Short mmCIF file of C-alpha atoms and ligand atoms in Angstrom, two decimals:
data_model
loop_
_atom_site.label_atom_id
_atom_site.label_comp_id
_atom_site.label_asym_id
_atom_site.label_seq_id
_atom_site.Cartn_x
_atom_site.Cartn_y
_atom_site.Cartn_z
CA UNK A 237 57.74 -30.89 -4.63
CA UNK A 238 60.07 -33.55 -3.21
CA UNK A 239 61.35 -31.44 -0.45
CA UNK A 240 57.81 -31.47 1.07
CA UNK A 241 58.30 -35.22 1.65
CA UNK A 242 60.66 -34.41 4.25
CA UNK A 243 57.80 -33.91 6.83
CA UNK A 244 56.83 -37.08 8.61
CA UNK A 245 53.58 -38.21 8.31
CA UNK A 246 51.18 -39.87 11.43
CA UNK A 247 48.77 -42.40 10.33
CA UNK A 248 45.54 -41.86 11.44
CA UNK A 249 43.59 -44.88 12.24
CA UNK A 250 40.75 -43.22 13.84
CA UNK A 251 37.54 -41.58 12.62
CA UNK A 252 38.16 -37.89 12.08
CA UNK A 253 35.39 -37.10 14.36
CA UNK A 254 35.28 -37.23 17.72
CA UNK A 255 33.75 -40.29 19.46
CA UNK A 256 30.78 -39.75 22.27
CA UNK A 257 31.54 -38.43 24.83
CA UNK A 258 32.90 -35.47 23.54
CA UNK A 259 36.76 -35.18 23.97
CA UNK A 260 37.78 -32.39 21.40
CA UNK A 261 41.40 -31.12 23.27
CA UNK A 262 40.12 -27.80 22.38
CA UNK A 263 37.14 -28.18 24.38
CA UNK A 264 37.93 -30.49 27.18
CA UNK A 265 38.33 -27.10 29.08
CA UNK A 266 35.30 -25.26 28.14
CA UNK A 267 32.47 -26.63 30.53
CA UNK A 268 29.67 -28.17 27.56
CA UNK A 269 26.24 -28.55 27.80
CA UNK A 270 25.90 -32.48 26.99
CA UNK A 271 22.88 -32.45 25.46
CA UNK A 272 24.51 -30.71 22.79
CA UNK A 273 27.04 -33.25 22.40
CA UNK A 274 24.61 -36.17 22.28
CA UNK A 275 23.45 -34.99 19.09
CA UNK A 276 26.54 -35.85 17.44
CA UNK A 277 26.31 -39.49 16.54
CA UNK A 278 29.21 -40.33 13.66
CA UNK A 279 30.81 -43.93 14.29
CA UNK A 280 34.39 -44.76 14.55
CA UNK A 281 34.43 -46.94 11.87
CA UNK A 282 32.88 -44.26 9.21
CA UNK A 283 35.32 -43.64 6.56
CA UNK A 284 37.22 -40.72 6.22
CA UNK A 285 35.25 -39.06 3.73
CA UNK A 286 32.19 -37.11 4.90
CA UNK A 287 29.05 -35.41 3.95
CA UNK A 288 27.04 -34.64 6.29
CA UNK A 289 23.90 -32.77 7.66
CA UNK A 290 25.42 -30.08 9.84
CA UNK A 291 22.89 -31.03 12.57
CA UNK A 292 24.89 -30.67 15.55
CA UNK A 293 25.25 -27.57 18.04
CA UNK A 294 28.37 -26.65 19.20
CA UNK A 295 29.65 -25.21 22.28
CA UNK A 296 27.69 -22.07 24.00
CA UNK A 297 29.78 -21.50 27.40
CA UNK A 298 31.59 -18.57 28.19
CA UNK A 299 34.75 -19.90 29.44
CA UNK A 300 38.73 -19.50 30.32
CA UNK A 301 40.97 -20.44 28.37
CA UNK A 302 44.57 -21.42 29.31
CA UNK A 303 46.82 -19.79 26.83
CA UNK A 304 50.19 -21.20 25.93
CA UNK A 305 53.77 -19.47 25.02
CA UNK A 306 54.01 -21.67 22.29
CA UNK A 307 52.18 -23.68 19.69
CA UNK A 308 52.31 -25.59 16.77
CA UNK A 309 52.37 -23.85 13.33
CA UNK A 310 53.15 -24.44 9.16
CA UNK A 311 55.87 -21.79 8.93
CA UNK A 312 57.09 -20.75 5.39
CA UNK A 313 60.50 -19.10 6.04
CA UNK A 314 60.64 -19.52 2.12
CA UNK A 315 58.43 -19.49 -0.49
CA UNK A 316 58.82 -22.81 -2.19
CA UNK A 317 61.57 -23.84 0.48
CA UNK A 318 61.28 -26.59 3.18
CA UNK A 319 57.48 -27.08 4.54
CA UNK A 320 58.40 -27.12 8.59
CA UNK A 321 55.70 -27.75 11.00
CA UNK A 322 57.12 -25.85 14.05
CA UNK A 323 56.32 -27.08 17.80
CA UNK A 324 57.84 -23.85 18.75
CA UNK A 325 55.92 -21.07 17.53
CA UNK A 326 55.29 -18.11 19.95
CA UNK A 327 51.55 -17.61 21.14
CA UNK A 328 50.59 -13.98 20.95
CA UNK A 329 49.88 -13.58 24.83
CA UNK A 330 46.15 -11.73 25.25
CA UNK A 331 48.23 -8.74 26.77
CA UNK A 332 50.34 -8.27 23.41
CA UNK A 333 46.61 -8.28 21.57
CA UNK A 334 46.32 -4.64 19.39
CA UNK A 335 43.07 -2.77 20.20
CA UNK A 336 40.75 -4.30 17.64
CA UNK A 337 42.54 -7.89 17.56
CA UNK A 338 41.13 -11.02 18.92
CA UNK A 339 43.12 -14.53 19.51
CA UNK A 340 41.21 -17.67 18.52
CA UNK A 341 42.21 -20.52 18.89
CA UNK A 342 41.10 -22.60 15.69
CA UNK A 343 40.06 -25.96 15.46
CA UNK A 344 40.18 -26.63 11.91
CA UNK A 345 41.70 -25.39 9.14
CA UNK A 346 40.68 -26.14 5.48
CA UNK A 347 43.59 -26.13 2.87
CA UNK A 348 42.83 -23.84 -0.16
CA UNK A 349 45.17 -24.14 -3.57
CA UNK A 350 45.98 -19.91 -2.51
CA UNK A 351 47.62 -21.32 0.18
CA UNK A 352 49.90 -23.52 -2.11
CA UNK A 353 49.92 -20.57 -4.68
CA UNK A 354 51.09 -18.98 -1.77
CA UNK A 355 53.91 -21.03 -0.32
CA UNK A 356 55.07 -21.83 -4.08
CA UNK A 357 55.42 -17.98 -4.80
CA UNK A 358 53.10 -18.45 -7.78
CA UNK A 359 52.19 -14.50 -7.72
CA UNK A 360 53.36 -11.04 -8.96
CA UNK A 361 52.60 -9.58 -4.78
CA UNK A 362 55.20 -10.94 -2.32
CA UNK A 363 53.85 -12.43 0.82
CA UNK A 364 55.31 -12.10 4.34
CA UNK A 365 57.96 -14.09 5.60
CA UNK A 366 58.46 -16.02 8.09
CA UNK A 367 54.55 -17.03 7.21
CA UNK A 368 52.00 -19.44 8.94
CA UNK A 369 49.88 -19.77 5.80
CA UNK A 370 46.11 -20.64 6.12
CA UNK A 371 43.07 -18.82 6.13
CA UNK A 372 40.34 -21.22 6.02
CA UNK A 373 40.09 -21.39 10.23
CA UNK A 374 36.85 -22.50 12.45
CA UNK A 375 37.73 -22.03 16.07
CA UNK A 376 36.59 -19.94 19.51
CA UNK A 377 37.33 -16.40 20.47
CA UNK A 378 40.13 -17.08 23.24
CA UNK A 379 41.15 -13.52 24.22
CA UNK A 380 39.61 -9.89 23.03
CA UNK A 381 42.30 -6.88 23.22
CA UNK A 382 41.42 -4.27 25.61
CA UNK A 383 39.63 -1.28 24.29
CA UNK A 384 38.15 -3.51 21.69
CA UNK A 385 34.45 -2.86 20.17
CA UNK A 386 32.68 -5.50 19.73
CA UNK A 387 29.95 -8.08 20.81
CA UNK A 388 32.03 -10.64 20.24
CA UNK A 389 32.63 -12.88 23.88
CA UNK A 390 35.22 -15.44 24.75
CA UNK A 391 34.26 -18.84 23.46
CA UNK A 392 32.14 -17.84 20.19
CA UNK A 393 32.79 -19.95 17.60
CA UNK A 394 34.13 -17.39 14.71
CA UNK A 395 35.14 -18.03 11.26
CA UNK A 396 39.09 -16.73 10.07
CA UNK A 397 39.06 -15.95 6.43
CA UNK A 398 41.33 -14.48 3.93
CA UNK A 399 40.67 -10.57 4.45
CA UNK A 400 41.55 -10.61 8.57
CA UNK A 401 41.74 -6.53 8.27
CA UNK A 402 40.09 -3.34 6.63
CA UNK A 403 40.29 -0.24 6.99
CA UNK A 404 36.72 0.28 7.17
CA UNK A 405 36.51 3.97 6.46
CA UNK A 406 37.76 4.14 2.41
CA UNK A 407 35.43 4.33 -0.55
CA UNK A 408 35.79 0.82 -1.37
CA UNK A 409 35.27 -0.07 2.52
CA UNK A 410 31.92 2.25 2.37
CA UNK A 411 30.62 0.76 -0.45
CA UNK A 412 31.36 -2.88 0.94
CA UNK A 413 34.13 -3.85 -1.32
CA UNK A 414 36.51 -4.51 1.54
CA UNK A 415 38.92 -6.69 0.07
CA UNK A 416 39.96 -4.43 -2.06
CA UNK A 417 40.84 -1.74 0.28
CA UNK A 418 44.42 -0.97 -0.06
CA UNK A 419 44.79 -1.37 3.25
CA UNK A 420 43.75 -4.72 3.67
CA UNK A 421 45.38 -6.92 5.91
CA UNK A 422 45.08 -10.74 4.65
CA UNK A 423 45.91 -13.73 6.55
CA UNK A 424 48.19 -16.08 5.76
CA UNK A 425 49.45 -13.72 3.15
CA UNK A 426 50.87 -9.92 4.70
CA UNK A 427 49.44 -11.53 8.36
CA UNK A 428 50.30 -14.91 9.78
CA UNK A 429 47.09 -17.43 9.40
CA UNK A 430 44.96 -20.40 10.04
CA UNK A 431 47.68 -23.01 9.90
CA UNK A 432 48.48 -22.43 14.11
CA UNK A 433 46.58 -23.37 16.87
CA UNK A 434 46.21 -20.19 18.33
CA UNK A 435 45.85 -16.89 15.34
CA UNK A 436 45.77 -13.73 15.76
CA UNK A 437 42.68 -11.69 13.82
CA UNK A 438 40.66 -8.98 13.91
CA UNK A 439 36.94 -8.45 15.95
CA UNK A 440 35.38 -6.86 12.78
CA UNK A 441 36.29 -8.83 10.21
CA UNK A 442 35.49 -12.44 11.92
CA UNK A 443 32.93 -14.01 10.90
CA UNK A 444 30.28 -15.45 13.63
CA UNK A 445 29.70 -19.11 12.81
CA UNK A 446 26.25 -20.96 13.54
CA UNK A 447 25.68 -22.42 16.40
CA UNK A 448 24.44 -25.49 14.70
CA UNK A 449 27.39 -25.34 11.95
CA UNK A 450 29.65 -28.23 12.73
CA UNK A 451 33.13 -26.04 12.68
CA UNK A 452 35.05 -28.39 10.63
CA UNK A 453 31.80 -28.02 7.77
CA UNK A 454 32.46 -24.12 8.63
CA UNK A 455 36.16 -24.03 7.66
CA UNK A 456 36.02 -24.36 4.17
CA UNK A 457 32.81 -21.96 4.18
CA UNK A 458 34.60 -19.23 5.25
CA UNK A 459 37.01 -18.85 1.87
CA UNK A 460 35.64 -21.44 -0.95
CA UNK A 461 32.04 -20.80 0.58
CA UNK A 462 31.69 -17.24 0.47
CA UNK A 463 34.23 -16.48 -2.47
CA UNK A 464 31.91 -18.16 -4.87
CA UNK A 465 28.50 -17.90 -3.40
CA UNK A 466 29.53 -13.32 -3.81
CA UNK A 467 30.66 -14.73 -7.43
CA UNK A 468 27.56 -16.02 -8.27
CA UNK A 469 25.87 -13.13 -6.91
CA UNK A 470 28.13 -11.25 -9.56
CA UNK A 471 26.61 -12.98 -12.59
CA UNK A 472 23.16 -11.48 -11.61
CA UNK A 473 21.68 -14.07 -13.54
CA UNK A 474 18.15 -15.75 -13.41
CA UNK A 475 16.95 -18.86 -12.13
CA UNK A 476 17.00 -21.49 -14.85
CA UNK A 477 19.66 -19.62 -16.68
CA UNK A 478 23.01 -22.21 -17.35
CA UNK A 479 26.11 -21.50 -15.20
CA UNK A 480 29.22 -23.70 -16.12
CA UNK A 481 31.89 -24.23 -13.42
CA UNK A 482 35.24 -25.13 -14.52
CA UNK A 483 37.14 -26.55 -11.64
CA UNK A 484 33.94 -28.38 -10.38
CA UNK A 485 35.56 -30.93 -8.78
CA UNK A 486 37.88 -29.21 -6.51
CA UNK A 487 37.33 -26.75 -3.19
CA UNK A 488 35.52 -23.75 -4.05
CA UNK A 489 33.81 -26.07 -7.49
CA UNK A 490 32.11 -28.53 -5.34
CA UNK A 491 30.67 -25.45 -2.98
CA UNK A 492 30.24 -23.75 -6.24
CA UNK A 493 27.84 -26.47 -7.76
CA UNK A 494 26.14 -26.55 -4.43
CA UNK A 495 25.24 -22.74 -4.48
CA UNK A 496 24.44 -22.10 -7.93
CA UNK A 497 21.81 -25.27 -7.86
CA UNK A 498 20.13 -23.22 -4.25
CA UNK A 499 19.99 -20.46 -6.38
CA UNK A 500 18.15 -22.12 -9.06
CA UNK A 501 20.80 -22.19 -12.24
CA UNK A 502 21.57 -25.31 -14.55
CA UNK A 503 24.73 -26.24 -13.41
CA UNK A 504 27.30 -27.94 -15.73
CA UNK A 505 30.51 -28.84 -14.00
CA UNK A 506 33.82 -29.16 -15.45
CA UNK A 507 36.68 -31.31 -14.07
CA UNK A 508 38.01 -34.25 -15.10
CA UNK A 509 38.32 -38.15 -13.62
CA UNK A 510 35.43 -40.46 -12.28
CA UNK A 511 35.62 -39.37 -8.97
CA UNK A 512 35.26 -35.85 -9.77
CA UNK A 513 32.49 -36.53 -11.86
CA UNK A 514 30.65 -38.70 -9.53
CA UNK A 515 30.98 -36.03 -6.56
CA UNK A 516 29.77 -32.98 -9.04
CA UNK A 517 26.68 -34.90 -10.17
CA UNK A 518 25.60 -35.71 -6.90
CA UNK A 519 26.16 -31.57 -6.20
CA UNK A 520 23.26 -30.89 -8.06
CA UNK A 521 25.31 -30.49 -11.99
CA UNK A 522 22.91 -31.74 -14.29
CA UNK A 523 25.65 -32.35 -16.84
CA UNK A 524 29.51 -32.64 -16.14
CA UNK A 525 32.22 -32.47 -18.69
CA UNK A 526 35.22 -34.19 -18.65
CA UNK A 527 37.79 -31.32 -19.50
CA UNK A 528 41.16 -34.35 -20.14
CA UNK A 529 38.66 -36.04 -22.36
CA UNK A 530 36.04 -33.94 -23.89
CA UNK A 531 36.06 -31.05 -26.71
CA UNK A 532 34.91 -28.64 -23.96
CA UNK A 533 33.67 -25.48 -26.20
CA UNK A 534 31.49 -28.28 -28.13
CA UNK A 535 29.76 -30.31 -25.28
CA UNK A 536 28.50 -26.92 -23.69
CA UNK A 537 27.90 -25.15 -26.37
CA UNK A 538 25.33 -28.36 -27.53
CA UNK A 539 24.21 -29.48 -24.14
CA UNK A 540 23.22 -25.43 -23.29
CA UNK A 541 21.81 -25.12 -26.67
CA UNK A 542 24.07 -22.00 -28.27
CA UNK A 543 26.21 -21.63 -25.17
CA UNK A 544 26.09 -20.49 -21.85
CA UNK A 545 24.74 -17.56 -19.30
CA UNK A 546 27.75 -17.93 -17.28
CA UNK A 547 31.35 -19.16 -16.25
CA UNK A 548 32.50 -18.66 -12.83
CA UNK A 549 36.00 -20.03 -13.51
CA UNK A 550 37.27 -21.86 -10.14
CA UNK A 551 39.64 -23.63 -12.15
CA UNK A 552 43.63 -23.72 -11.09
CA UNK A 553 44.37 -24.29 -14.54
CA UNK A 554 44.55 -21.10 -17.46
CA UNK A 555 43.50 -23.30 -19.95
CA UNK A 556 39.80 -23.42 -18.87
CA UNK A 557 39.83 -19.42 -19.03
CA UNK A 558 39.62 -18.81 -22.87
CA UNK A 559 37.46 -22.07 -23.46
CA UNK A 560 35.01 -20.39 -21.60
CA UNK A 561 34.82 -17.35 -23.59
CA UNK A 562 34.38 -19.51 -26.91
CA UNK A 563 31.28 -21.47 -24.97
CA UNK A 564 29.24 -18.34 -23.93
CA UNK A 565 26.34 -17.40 -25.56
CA UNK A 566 25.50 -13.55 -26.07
CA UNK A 567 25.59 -11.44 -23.44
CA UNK A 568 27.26 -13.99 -21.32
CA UNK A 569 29.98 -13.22 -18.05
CA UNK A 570 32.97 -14.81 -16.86
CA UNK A 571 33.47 -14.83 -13.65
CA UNK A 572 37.18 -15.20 -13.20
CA UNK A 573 37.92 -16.54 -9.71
CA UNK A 574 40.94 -18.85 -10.07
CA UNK A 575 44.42 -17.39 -9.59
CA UNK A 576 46.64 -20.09 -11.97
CA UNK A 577 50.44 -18.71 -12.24
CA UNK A 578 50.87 -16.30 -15.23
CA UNK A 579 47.81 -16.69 -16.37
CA UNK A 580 45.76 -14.26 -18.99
CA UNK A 581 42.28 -14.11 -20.71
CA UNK A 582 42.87 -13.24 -24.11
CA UNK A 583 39.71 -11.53 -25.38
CA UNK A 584 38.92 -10.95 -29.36
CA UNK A 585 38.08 -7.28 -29.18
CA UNK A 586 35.26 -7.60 -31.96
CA UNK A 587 34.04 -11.19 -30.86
CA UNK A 588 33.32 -9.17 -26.82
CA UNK A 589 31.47 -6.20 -28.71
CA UNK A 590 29.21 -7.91 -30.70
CA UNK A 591 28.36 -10.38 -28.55
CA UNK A 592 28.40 -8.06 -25.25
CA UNK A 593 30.05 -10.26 -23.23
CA UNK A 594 31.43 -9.49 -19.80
CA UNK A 595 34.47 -10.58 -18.31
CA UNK A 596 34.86 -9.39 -14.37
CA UNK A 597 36.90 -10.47 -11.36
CA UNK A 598 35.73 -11.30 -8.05
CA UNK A 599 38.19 -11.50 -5.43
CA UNK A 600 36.50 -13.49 -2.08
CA UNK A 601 33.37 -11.82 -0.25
CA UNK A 602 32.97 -8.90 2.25
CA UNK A 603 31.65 -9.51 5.65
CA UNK A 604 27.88 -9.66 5.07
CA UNK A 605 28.48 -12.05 2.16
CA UNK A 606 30.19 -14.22 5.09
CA UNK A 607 27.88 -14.14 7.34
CA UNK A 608 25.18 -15.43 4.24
CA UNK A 609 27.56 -17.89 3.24
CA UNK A 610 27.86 -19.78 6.53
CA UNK A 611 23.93 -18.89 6.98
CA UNK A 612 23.71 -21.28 3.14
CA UNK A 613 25.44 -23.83 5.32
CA UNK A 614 23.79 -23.81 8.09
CA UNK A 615 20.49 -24.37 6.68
CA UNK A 616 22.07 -27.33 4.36
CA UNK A 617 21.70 -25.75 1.60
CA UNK A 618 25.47 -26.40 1.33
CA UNK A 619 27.40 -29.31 2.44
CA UNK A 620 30.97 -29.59 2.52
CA UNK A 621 32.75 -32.24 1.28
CA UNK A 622 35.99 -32.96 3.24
CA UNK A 623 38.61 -35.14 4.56
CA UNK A 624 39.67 -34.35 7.95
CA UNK A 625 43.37 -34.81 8.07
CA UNK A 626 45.97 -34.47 11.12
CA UNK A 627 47.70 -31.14 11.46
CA UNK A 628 50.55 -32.85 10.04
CA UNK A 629 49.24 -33.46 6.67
CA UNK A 630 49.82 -30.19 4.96
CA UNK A 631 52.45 -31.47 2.49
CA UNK A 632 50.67 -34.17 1.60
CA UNK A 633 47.51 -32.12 0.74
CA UNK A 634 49.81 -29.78 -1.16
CA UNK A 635 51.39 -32.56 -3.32
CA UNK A 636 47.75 -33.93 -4.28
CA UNK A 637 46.63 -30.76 -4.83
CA UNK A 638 49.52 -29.88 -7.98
CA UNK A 639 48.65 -33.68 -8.89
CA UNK A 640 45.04 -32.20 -9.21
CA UNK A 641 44.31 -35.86 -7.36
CA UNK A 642 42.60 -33.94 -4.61
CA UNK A 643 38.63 -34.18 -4.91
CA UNK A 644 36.77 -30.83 -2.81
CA UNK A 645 38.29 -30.36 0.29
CA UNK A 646 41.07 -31.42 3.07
CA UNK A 647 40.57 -30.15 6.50
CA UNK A 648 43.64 -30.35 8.76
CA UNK A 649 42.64 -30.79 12.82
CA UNK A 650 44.70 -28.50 14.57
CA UNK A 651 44.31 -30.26 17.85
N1 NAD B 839 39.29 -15.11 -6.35
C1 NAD B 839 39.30 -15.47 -5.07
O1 NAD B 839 38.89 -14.72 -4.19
C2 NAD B 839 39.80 -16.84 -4.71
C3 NAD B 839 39.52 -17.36 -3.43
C4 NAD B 839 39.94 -18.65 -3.15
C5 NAD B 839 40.66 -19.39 -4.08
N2 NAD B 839 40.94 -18.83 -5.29
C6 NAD B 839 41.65 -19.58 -6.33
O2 NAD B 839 40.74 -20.50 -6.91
C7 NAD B 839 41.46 -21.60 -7.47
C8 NAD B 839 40.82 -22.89 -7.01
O3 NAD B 839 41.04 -23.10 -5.63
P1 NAD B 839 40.61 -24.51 -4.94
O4 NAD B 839 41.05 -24.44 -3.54
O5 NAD B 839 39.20 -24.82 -5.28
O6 NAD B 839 41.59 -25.50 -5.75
P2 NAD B 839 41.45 -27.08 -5.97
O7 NAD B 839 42.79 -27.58 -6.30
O8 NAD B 839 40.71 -27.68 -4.81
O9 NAD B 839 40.48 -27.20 -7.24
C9 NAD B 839 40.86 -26.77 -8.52
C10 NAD B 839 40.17 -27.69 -9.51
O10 NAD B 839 40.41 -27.17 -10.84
C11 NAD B 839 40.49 -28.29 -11.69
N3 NAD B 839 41.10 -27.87 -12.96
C12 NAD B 839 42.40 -27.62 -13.25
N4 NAD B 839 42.51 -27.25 -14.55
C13 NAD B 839 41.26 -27.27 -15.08
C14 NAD B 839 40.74 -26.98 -16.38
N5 NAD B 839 41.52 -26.60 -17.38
N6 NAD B 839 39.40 -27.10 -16.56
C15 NAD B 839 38.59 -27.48 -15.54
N7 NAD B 839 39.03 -27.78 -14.29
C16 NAD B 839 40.36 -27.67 -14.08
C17 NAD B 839 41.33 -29.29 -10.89
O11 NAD B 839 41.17 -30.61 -11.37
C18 NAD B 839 40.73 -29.12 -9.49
O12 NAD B 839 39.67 -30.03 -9.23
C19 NAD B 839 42.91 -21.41 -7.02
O13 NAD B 839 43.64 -20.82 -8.11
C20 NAD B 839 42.78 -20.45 -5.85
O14 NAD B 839 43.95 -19.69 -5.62
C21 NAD B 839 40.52 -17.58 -5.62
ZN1 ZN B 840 39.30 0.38 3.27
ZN1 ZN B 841 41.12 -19.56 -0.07
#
């Protein structure tokens, strides 16, 4: 990962959150009711680590926007090559927009480990290239293509997430399984992403985010949020029932946690390192487990009692994969979520019968499971933890990320 280092960092000094009055760049030309504004009360001298009650509303207006030729972007040309953060990067001009496509201009991007699984070429599918990676965006609708359906209007806030694109009209599509139509179009992996100031998407497929929902709390929603709040909905368990989450500590984990305590489950979190464990606990896990430390398969098979209802498996590591199908009691699922490199579940045929166990993938959420996800949020049933981080800081998130040094989540401004 030494390449990465090449990019020079900014220090940031300042709280990640705007002072009062309100001077977000994004927003200085959208006229803003300041009542709104008042409501939003963080310090300059908080630390850079937040949790917060998303009590704040953010902008209503309908409003202009002056559109650039060029921006500033994260371009892979390569996949583990040189991580360039361009200055030069063409704006897709409202006039060039597809029927169907919208341009937002995002205000915050979150930085999931796909996107470094993504940039480091970690999977069998090739991505596009030249690629702005990212698809964990919170930002305002800035231009709507002509001939476009939609009740979308310029300057809603909208959510970009991984599936931008699909087709709508296929069996999977009908049923609501869109991201797993096969022709899907997925940002920041066949479609450029997040990780620019002004992206490209589509009106049907962004998500709508809460007026209240402070956007940089909405980034990470819109992929770690909703891809394991529709997991959990895939273990159609009951309340009280014990749900493990390997990979506790990290993006989707700490969401994880979060959701499957609203929903009523004994959590038990596995990640490993004080910090982690601190973070998880105070998520709602009533027991965490540290995975460097512990004998995994024993602690949760004691502490649940003959093993667990459920593993939704958020970990970036394979290892935690066939631990958890030692730990699960009868009848139990694994949810696999987590896409480590090469990975495999190896599954004794006879041990799976007897015990009917269940072992299913869940690849992110459709549209409606979006629009619950950032609802979760919204409400606080959900809090994100995050750093917000200049849009400079990608390679630095990336090389704490592999380090697995990286508790929940970075959020890069892309002011
Ligand atoms: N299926 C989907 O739709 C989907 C959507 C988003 C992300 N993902 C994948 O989910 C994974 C997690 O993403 P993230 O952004 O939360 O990553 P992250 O780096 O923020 O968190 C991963 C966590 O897993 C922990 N971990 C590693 N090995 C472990 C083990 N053996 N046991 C327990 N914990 C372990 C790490 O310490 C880290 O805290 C990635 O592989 C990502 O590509 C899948
Ligand atoms: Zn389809
Ligand atoms: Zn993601």
């Amino acid at each position: 990962m030494n390449h990465i280092k090449q990019v020079v960092s900014r220090s940031r000094s300042h709280s990640p959150f705007f002072p009062s009055p309100y001077k977000h760049p994004i927003l200085s030309s959208l006229s803003i009711n300041p009542s709104l504004l008042s409501q939003r009360s963080y310090s300059t001298n908080q630390p850079t680590t937040h949790h917060l009650n998303p009590t704040m509303s953010t902008v209503t207006s309908q409003s202009s926007y002056e559109i650039p030729l060029t921006q500033k972007a994260w371009v892979f040309e390569e996949n583990n090559g040189p991580l360039q953060l361009r200055t030069d990067w063409p704006v897709t001009q409202p006039k060039d927009l597809q029927p169907g496509q919208v341009l937002v201009r995002i205000a915050y991007s979150g930085v999931c480990h796909t996107d470094l699984h993504v940039w480091k070429g970690d999977w069998p599918s090739a991505n596009k290239l030249p690629l702005v990676g990212g698809h964990e965006g919170a930002g305002y609708v800035a231009a709507i293509a002509d001939n476009t359906q939609t009740d979308l209007k310029i300057g809603d806030p909208v959510g970009i997430k991984w599936l931008a694109n699909s087709c709508l009209s296929c069996e999977e599509c009908r049923k609501g399984y869109e991201s797993v139509c096969k022709r899907a179009a997925v940002h920041g992996f066949t479609v450029d992403g997040s990780f620019q100031q002004w992206a490209v998407s589509y009106a049907a497929h962004v998500t709508p985010i809460p007026r209240n929902l402070p956007l940089e709390l909405a980034a990470p929603i819109c992929c770690a949020g909703v891809t394991v709040y529709k997991a959990l909905k895939m273990i159609e368990g009951s309340p009280g029932e014990n749900v493990v989450i390997p990979g506790a500590g990290g993006g989707l984990g700490h969401l994880a946690v979060q959701f499957a305590h609203a929903m009523g489950y004994k959590v038990i979190g596995i990640d490993s390192g004080e910090e982690k464990r601190k973070l998880v606990k105070s998520f709602g896990a009533e027991v965490f487990v540290d995975y460097m430390k512990e004998d995994v398969v024993k602690s949760i098979v004691d502490t649940t009692n003959g093993g667990a209802h459920a593993s939704v498996c958020v970990a970036s590591g394979a290892a935690a994969y066939n631990q958890a199908l030692e730990y699960l009691r009868p009848r139990g699922v694994l949810v696999a979520v987590g896409l480590p490199k090469d990975a495999c579940v190896q599954a004794n045929i006879f041990n799976s019968v007897v015990n009917e166990h269940r072992i299913i993938g869940s690849y992110v959420g459709n549209r409606q499971d979006s629009v619950e996800a950032l609802d979760m949020a919204a409400r606080g049933a959900v809090k994100t933890h995050f750093v917000v981080e200049p849009i400079d800081r990608l390679a630095e998130t990336f090389d704490k990320m592999s380090n697995l040094t990286l508790a929940a989540r970075v959020v890069l401004d892309m002011a």
